[in-house]
Amino acid sequence: MPNNGTNGTAAAEEAGFTNKKAFERLPKTVVPKHYELRIQPYLKDATFDGRAVVHVKVNEAVNRLTVDCAEIKLIEVVFVGEDGKEVHTRDIEYQKEMERVRLDFAANLPVGNGKLIFQYTGLLNDKLRGFYRNAYTVNGEERYGACTQFESCFARQCFPCWDEPAYKATFDITLVVDKHLVALSNMPVKSEEPLATNKAWKVVQYDTTPIMSTYLVALVVGEFDYLEDKTEDGILVRCYTPLGKQDQGRFALDFAVKTLPYYRDFFSVAYPLPKCDLVAVQNFAMGAMENWGCITFRETAVLVDEQNSSAASRQRVALVVGMSMWGSSGSLKTS
């Protein structure tokens, strides 16, 4: 190919395909170890309230910290050291182009372990990424749910975080939702009880996750039917479907229950979680997303109508379910 005197970078810049600022990874002066997340979505308003308590290790005394954050409004941020002393922010600067926020503290954060506590609000977007609102109809009535799609870098639209795969941590997740709705996450439910201040809501807490990257966190809220079964190892597998489509989840459920033991024997890698949910989401951009313990799917990639689905459709469901389950269990062992 002839050289026209313009290299690829210059051509991309002329076409407007590059960011104005070069990408830089987050510094390792402060790194996350564990997240405590409490999320309360308001589905009709397409908003949510959040609280994130991030247990961190401060490797270097600094008074400035940058974390990933997009489409979130921070109400309050405070650092609490091992001695219980609080260090408050004196300035919060949103870097919208880089989808980050810079926190300037009133004093240096002391070296050692501590907690960053974020209070914030966010939007349930309609872009099928991040934490988004999922609209569907039941008997002609429009209703709403919520779902996450954090790969590749959209967890920052749900909670402030180190949204790079190398920054792994464990997660304790709590969802506060309407008491009539199903609420799912990566791990089994630890407790479920009415919200003390409003009995129309329920507080659902989940077991602590294994150490993992932010993009694998899953939150799903809505109305679902489900079928369940267990593998020969006792792993609970459920297939969640939109209301009225429960029977269409049977094929994927049966396939999944047989597939996990097959992978265990073939790869000598046992599935390490106590449950595996297959969730059919009405509005979903991808074929599937292999969130650990809570795999989300486009309806056509997981549901089979026993009377009308073609052989090709069944093969596609088997392929997508099998690939997603291996992606989930395989990445668990290699994290």
GROMACS .gro file of N, CA and C in nm, residues 126-232:
model
  321
  126ASP      N    1  -3.110   0.377   2.940
  126ASP     CA    2  -3.182   0.297   2.840
  126ASP      C    3  -3.087   0.252   2.729
  127LYS      N    4  -2.957   0.240   2.763
  127LYS     CA    5  -2.855   0.208   2.663
  127LYS      C    6  -2.811   0.062   2.665
  128LEU      N    7  -2.875  -0.021   2.747
  128LEU     CA    8  -2.845  -0.165   2.757
  128LEU      C    9  -2.701  -0.189   2.802
  129ARG      N   10  -2.650  -0.101   2.886
  129ARG     CA   11  -2.516  -0.118   2.942
  129ARG      C   12  -2.512  -0.050   3.078
  130GLY      N   13  -2.411  -0.085   3.156
  130GLY     CA   14  -2.408  -0.032   3.292
  130GLY      C   15  -2.524  -0.091   3.371
  131PHE      N   16  -2.591  -0.009   3.451
  131PHE     CA   17  -2.711  -0.049   3.524
  131PHE      C   18  -2.828   0.017   3.453
  132TYR      N   19  -2.909  -0.063   3.382
  132TYR     CA   20  -3.009  -0.004   3.294
  132TYR      C   21  -3.149  -0.056   3.324
  133ARG      N   22  -3.247   0.024   3.281
  133ARG     CA   23  -3.387  -0.014   3.302
  133ARG      C   24  -3.435  -0.100   3.187
  134ASN      N   25  -3.511  -0.201   3.222
  134ASN     CA   26  -3.558  -0.300   3.127
  134ASN      C   27  -3.711  -0.294   3.121
  135ALA      N   28  -3.766  -0.246   3.010
  135ALA     CA   29  -3.911  -0.232   2.996
  135ALA      C   30  -3.970  -0.356   2.930
  136TYR      N   31  -4.086  -0.399   2.978
  136TYR     CA   32  -4.156  -0.513   2.919
  136TYR      C   33  -4.305  -0.497   2.945
  137THR      N   34  -4.386  -0.577   2.880
  137THR     CA   35  -4.531  -0.566   2.895
  137THR      C   36  -4.589  -0.696   2.949
  138VAL      N   37  -4.689  -0.684   3.033
  138VAL     CA   38  -4.765  -0.797   3.086
  138VAL      C   39  -4.913  -0.764   3.068
  139ASN      N   40  -4.980  -0.841   2.982
  139ASN     CA   41  -5.122  -0.818   2.951
  139ASN      C   42  -5.147  -0.673   2.907
  140GLY      N   43  -5.057  -0.624   2.824
  140GLY     CA   44  -5.073  -0.489   2.771
  140GLY      C   45  -5.025  -0.378   2.863
  141GLU      N   46  -4.983  -0.411   2.985
  141GLU     CA   47  -4.936  -0.311   3.080
  141GLU      C   48  -4.784  -0.304   3.077
  142GLU      N   49  -4.731  -0.183   3.063
  142GLU     CA   50  -4.586  -0.167   3.062
  142GLU      C   51  -4.532  -0.173   3.205
  143ARG      N   52  -4.432  -0.256   3.223
  143ARG     CA   53  -4.368  -0.269   3.353
  143ARG      C   54  -4.217  -0.258   3.335
  144TYR      N   55  -4.147  -0.248   3.450
  144TYR     CA   56  -4.004  -0.224   3.443
  144TYR      C   57  -3.926  -0.318   3.535
  145GLY      N   58  -3.808  -0.352   3.488
  145GLY     CA   59  -3.709  -0.422   3.569
  145GLY      C   60  -3.576  -0.349   3.552
  146ALA      N   61  -3.471  -0.409   3.605
  146ALA     CA   62  -3.338  -0.351   3.591
  146ALA      C   63  -3.237  -0.464   3.576
  147CYS      N   64  -3.130  -0.435   3.503
  147CYS     CA   65  -3.030  -0.538   3.475
  147CYS      C   66  -2.895  -0.470   3.457
  148THR      N   67  -2.789  -0.546   3.478
  148THR     CA   68  -2.655  -0.492   3.456
  148THR      C   69  -2.588  -0.559   3.336
  149GLN      N   70  -2.506  -0.481   3.270
  149GLN     CA   71  -2.413  -0.530   3.167
  149GLN      C   72  -2.286  -0.449   3.186
  150PHE      N   73  -2.192  -0.504   3.264
  150PHE     CA   74  -2.074  -0.428   3.305
  150PHE      C   75  -1.953  -0.451   3.216
  151GLU      N   76  -1.952  -0.557   3.136
  151GLU     CA   77  -1.839  -0.576   3.046
  151GLU      C   78  -1.855  -0.478   2.928
  152SER      N   79  -1.751  -0.407   2.892
  152SER     CA   80  -1.616  -0.421   2.941
  152SER      C   81  -1.582  -0.326   3.055
  153CYS      N   82  -1.639  -0.209   3.056
  153CYS     CA   83  -1.599  -0.110   3.157
  153CYS      C   84  -1.717  -0.023   3.199
  154PHE      N   85  -1.829  -0.088   3.236
  154PHE     CA   86  -1.949  -0.013   3.270
  154PHE      C   87  -1.995  -0.031   3.414
  155ALA      N   88  -1.918  -0.101   3.497
  155ALA     CA   89  -1.952  -0.108   3.639
  155ALA      C   90  -1.949   0.031   3.700
  156ARG      N   91  -1.867   0.118   3.647
  156ARG     CA   92  -1.854   0.256   3.697
  156ARG      C   93  -1.984   0.335   3.684
  157GLN      N   94  -2.080   0.285   3.605
  157GLN     CA   95  -2.210   0.350   3.595
  157GLN      C   96  -2.305   0.307   3.706
  158CYS      N   97  -2.260   0.214   3.789
  158CYS     CA   98  -2.343   0.165   3.899
  158CYS      C   99  -2.282   0.197   4.036
  159PHE      N  100  -2.149   0.195   4.044
  159PHE     CA  101  -2.083   0.229   4.169
  159PHE      C  102  -1.941   0.277   4.141
  160PRO      N  103  -1.890   0.372   4.220
  160PRO     CA  104  -1.751   0.417   4.202
  160PRO      C  105  -1.656   0.301   4.229
  161CYS      N  106  -1.557   0.283   4.143
  161CYS     CA  107  -1.475   0.162   4.156
  161CYS      C  108  -1.345   0.177   4.078
  162TRP      N  109  -1.262   0.076   4.092
  162TRP     CA  110  -1.143   0.059   4.009
  162TRP      C  111  -1.187  -0.037   3.897
  163ASP      N  112  -1.236   0.020   3.788
  163ASP     CA  113  -1.305  -0.058   3.685
  163ASP      C  114  -1.208  -0.108   3.579
  164GLU      N  115  -1.103  -0.174   3.625
  164GLU     CA  116  -1.006  -0.239   3.538
  164GLU      C  117  -0.994  -0.384   3.585
  165PRO      N  118  -0.989  -0.480   3.493
  165PRO     CA  119  -0.991  -0.622   3.533
  165PRO      C  120  -0.881  -0.662   3.630
  166ALA      N  121  -0.768  -0.593   3.628
  166ALA     CA  122  -0.657  -0.629   3.716
  166ALA      C  123  -0.686  -0.597   3.862
  167TYR      N  124  -0.778  -0.503   3.887
  167TYR     CA  125  -0.812  -0.467   4.025
  167TYR      C  126  -0.926  -0.556   4.073
  168LYS      N  127  -0.890  -0.669   4.128
  168LYS     CA  128  -0.990  -0.766   4.172
  168LYS      C  129  -1.019  -0.748   4.321
  169ALA      N  130  -1.139  -0.787   4.360
  169ALA     CA  131  -1.180  -0.774   4.500
  169ALA      C  132  -1.296  -0.870   4.525
  170THR      N  133  -1.335  -0.883   4.649
  170THR     CA  134  -1.457  -0.957   4.685
  170THR      C  135  -1.570  -0.856   4.702
  171PHE      N  136  -1.694  -0.907   4.696
  171PHE     CA  137  -1.811  -0.819   4.699
  171PHE      C  138  -1.918  -0.874   4.794
  172ASP      N  139  -1.968  -0.787   4.880
  172ASP     CA  140  -2.091  -0.812   4.956
  172ASP      C  141  -2.198  -0.721   4.897
  173ILE      N  142  -2.303  -0.780   4.843
  173ILE     CA  143  -2.403  -0.704   4.768
  173ILE      C  144  -2.537  -0.711   4.838
  174THR      N  145  -2.604  -0.597   4.847
  174THR     CA  146  -2.739  -0.587   4.902
  174THR      C  147  -2.826  -0.511   4.802
  175LEU      N  148  -2.942  -0.567   4.771
  175LEU     CA  149  -3.040  -0.500   4.686
  175LEU      C  150  -3.164  -0.469   4.768
  176VAL      N  151  -3.216  -0.348   4.752
  176VAL     CA  152  -3.341  -0.307   4.816
  176VAL      C  153  -3.442  -0.286   4.704
  177VAL      N  154  -3.545  -0.372   4.700
  177VAL     CA  155  -3.637  -0.371   4.585
  177VAL      C  156  -3.780  -0.387   4.634
  178ASP      N  157  -3.874  -0.362   4.544
  178ASP     CA  158  -4.015  -0.387   4.571
  178ASP      C  159  -4.033  -0.533   4.614
  179LYS      N  160  -4.112  -0.555   4.716
  179LYS     CA  161  -4.123  -0.689   4.775
  179LYS      C  162  -4.179  -0.794   4.679
  180HIS      N  163  -4.244  -0.749   4.572
  180HIS     CA  164  -4.304  -0.844   4.476
  180HIS      C  165  -4.205  -0.886   4.366
  181LEU      N  166  -4.089  -0.825   4.362
  181LEU     CA  167  -3.996  -0.850   4.253
  181LEU      C  168  -3.891  -0.954   4.290
  182VAL      N  169  -3.838  -1.018   4.188
  182VAL     CA  170  -3.725  -1.110   4.203
  182VAL      C  171  -3.596  -1.026   4.197
  183ALA      N  172  -3.502  -1.055   4.287
  183ALA     CA  173  -3.374  -0.984   4.288
  183ALA      C  174  -3.263  -1.088   4.287
  184LEU      N  175  -3.176  -1.080   4.186
  184LEU     CA  176  -3.070  -1.179   4.166
  184LEU      C  177  -2.934  -1.111   4.165
  185SER      N  178  -2.833  -1.186   4.209
  185SER     CA  179  -2.695  -1.141   4.200
  185SER      C  180  -2.607  -1.264   4.183
  186ASN      N  181  -2.476  -1.246   4.196
  186ASN     CA  182  -2.383  -1.355   4.169
  186ASN      C  183  -2.395  -1.471   4.265
  187MET      N  184  -2.425  -1.443   4.391
  187MET     CA  185  -2.422  -1.544   4.495
  187MET      C  186  -2.561  -1.573   4.550
  188PRO      N  187  -2.577  -1.684   4.624
  188PRO     CA  188  -2.707  -1.716   4.684
  188PRO      C  189  -2.750  -1.610   4.785
  189VAL      N  190  -2.881  -1.605   4.811
  189VAL     CA  191  -2.935  -1.511   4.908
  189VAL      C  192  -2.892  -1.552   5.048
  190LYS      N  193  -2.838  -1.456   5.120
  190LYS     CA  194  -2.796  -1.477   5.259
  190LYS      C  195  -2.910  -1.447   5.355
  191SER      N  196  -2.983  -1.340   5.327
  191SER     CA  197  -3.099  -1.303   5.409
  191SER      C  198  -3.194  -1.219   5.326
  192GLU      N  199  -3.321  -1.223   5.363
  192GLU     CA  200  -3.423  -1.142   5.297
  192GLU      C  201  -3.525  -1.101   5.402
  193GLU      N  202  -3.547  -0.970   5.415
  193GLU     CA  203  -3.639  -0.921   5.517
  193GLU      C  204  -3.699  -0.789   5.470
  194PRO      N  205  -3.815  -0.751   5.527
  194PRO     CA  206  -3.877  -0.623   5.489
  194PRO      C  207  -3.789  -0.505   5.528
  195LEU      N  208  -3.794  -0.400   5.448
  195LEU     CA  209  -3.724  -0.277   5.482
  195LEU      C  210  -3.791  -0.216   5.604
  196ALA      N  211  -3.713  -0.184   5.706
  196ALA     CA  212  -3.768  -0.139   5.834
  196ALA      C  213  -3.855  -0.015   5.819
  197THR      N  214  -3.818   0.075   5.729
  197THR     CA  215  -3.890   0.201   5.716
  197THR      C  216  -4.005   0.197   5.615
  198ASN      N  217  -4.016   0.087   5.539
  198ASN     CA  218  -4.121   0.077   5.438
  198ASN      C  219  -4.140  -0.070   5.402
  199LYS      N  220  -4.247  -0.130   5.452
  199LYS     CA  221  -4.269  -0.273   5.435
  199LYS      C  222  -4.302  -0.311   5.290
  200ALA      N  223  -4.324  -0.213   5.204
  200ALA     CA  224  -4.349  -0.244   5.063
  200ALA      C  225  -4.220  -0.282   4.990
  201TRP      N  226  -4.106  -0.261   5.057
  201TRP     CA  227  -3.976  -0.296   5.001
  201TRP      C  228  -3.916  -0.410   5.081
  202LYS      N  229  -3.825  -0.481   5.018
  202LYS     CA  230  -3.750  -0.586   5.088
  202LYS      C  231  -3.601  -0.564   5.068
  203VAL      N  232  -3.525  -0.609   5.167
  203VAL     CA  233  -3.380  -0.598   5.165
  203VAL      C  234  -3.322  -0.737   5.144
  204VAL      N  235  -3.251  -0.756   5.033
  204VAL     CA  236  -3.197  -0.887   4.998
  204VAL      C  237  -3.044  -0.879   5.005
  205GLN      N  238  -2.986  -0.960   5.094
  205GLN     CA  239  -2.841  -0.966   5.107
  205GLN      C  240  -2.790  -1.098   5.051
  206TYR      N  241  -2.674  -1.093   4.988
  206TYR     CA  242  -2.616  -1.210   4.923
  206TYR      C  243  -2.484  -1.249   4.990
  207ASP      N  244  -2.448  -1.375   4.975
  207ASP     CA  245  -2.320  -1.422   5.027
  207ASP      C  246  -2.204  -1.348   4.960
  208THR      N  247  -2.090  -1.348   5.024
  208THR     CA  248  -1.971  -1.283   4.970
  208THR      C  249  -1.923  -1.356   4.846
  209THR      N  250  -1.887  -1.282   4.744
  209THR     CA  251  -1.839  -1.342   4.619
  209THR      C  252  -1.694  -1.388   4.634
  210PRO      N  253  -1.647  -1.472   4.545
  210PRO     CA  254  -1.502  -1.493   4.533
  210PRO      C  255  -1.436  -1.364   4.486
  211ILE      N  256  -1.305  -1.358   4.491
  211ILE     CA  257  -1.234  -1.241   4.439
  211ILE      C  258  -1.254  -1.236   4.288
  212MET      N  259  -1.290  -1.119   4.237
  212MET     CA  260  -1.322  -1.110   4.094
  212MET      C  261  -1.313  -0.965   4.048
  213SER      N  262  -1.319  -0.947   3.917
  213SER     CA  263  -1.315  -0.816   3.856
  213SER      C  264  -1.454  -0.752   3.859
  214THR      N  265  -1.457  -0.620   3.851
  214THR     CA  266  -1.584  -0.548   3.860
  214THR      C  267  -1.680  -0.583   3.746
  215TYR      N  268  -1.628  -0.613   3.628
  215TYR     CA  269  -1.717  -0.635   3.514
  215TYR      C  270  -1.800  -0.762   3.526
  216LEU      N  271  -1.767  -0.848   3.624
  216LEU     CA  272  -1.841  -0.973   3.642
  216LEU      C  273  -1.951  -0.963   3.747
  217VAL      N  274  -1.965  -0.847   3.811
  217VAL     CA  275  -2.074  -0.826   3.907
  217VAL      C  276  -2.206  -0.825   3.832
  218ALA      N  277  -2.308  -0.888   3.891
  218ALA     CA  278  -2.440  -0.895   3.827
  218ALA      C  279  -2.550  -0.853   3.923
  219LEU      N  280  -2.643  -0.772   3.873
  219LEU     CA  281  -2.765  -0.734   3.944
  219LEU      C  282  -2.881  -0.748   3.847
  220VAL      N  283  -2.985  -0.819   3.887
  220VAL     CA  284  -3.104  -0.834   3.804
  220VAL      C  285  -3.227  -0.818   3.892
  221VAL      N  286  -3.319  -0.732   3.851
  221VAL     CA  287  -3.442  -0.707   3.926
  221VAL      C  288  -3.559  -0.711   3.828
  222GLY      N  289  -3.664  -0.784   3.864
  222GLY     CA  290  -3.781  -0.789   3.777
  222GLY      C  291  -3.876  -0.900   3.815
  223GLU      N  292  -3.967  -0.929   3.723
  223GLU     CA  293  -4.065  -1.037   3.742
  223GLU      C  294  -4.021  -1.156   3.657
  224PHE      N  295  -4.007  -1.269   3.719
  224PHE     CA  296  -3.961  -1.388   3.648
  224PHE      C  297  -4.033  -1.512   3.699
  225ASP      N  298  -4.049  -1.608   3.610
  225ASP     CA  299  -4.077  -1.746   3.647
  225ASP      C  300  -3.944  -1.821   3.641
  226TYR      N  301  -3.940  -1.939   3.702
  226TYR     CA  302  -3.815  -2.016   3.691
  226TYR      C  303  -3.840  -2.165   3.706
  227LEU      N  304  -3.747  -2.240   3.650
  227LEU     CA  305  -3.737  -2.384   3.669
  227LEU      C  306  -3.604  -2.411   3.737
  228GLU      N  307  -3.595  -2.518   3.816
  228GLU     CA  308  -3.468  -2.547   3.882
  228GLU      C  309  -3.440  -2.697   3.883
  229ASP      N  310  -3.313  -2.728   3.896
  229ASP     CA  311  -3.267  -2.865   3.908
  229ASP      C  312  -3.129  -2.859   3.973
  230LYS      N  313  -3.073  -2.975   4.005
  230LYS     CA  314  -2.940  -2.980   4.063
  230LYS      C  315  -2.852  -3.073   3.982
  231THR      N  316  -2.724  -3.041   3.975
  231THR     CA  317  -2.628  -3.129   3.910
  231THR      C  318  -2.599  -3.246   4.004
  232GLU      N  319  -2.526  -3.344   3.953
  232GLU     CA  320  -2.490  -3.458   4.037
  232GLU      C  321  -2.398  -3.419   4.152
   0.00000   0.00000   0.00000
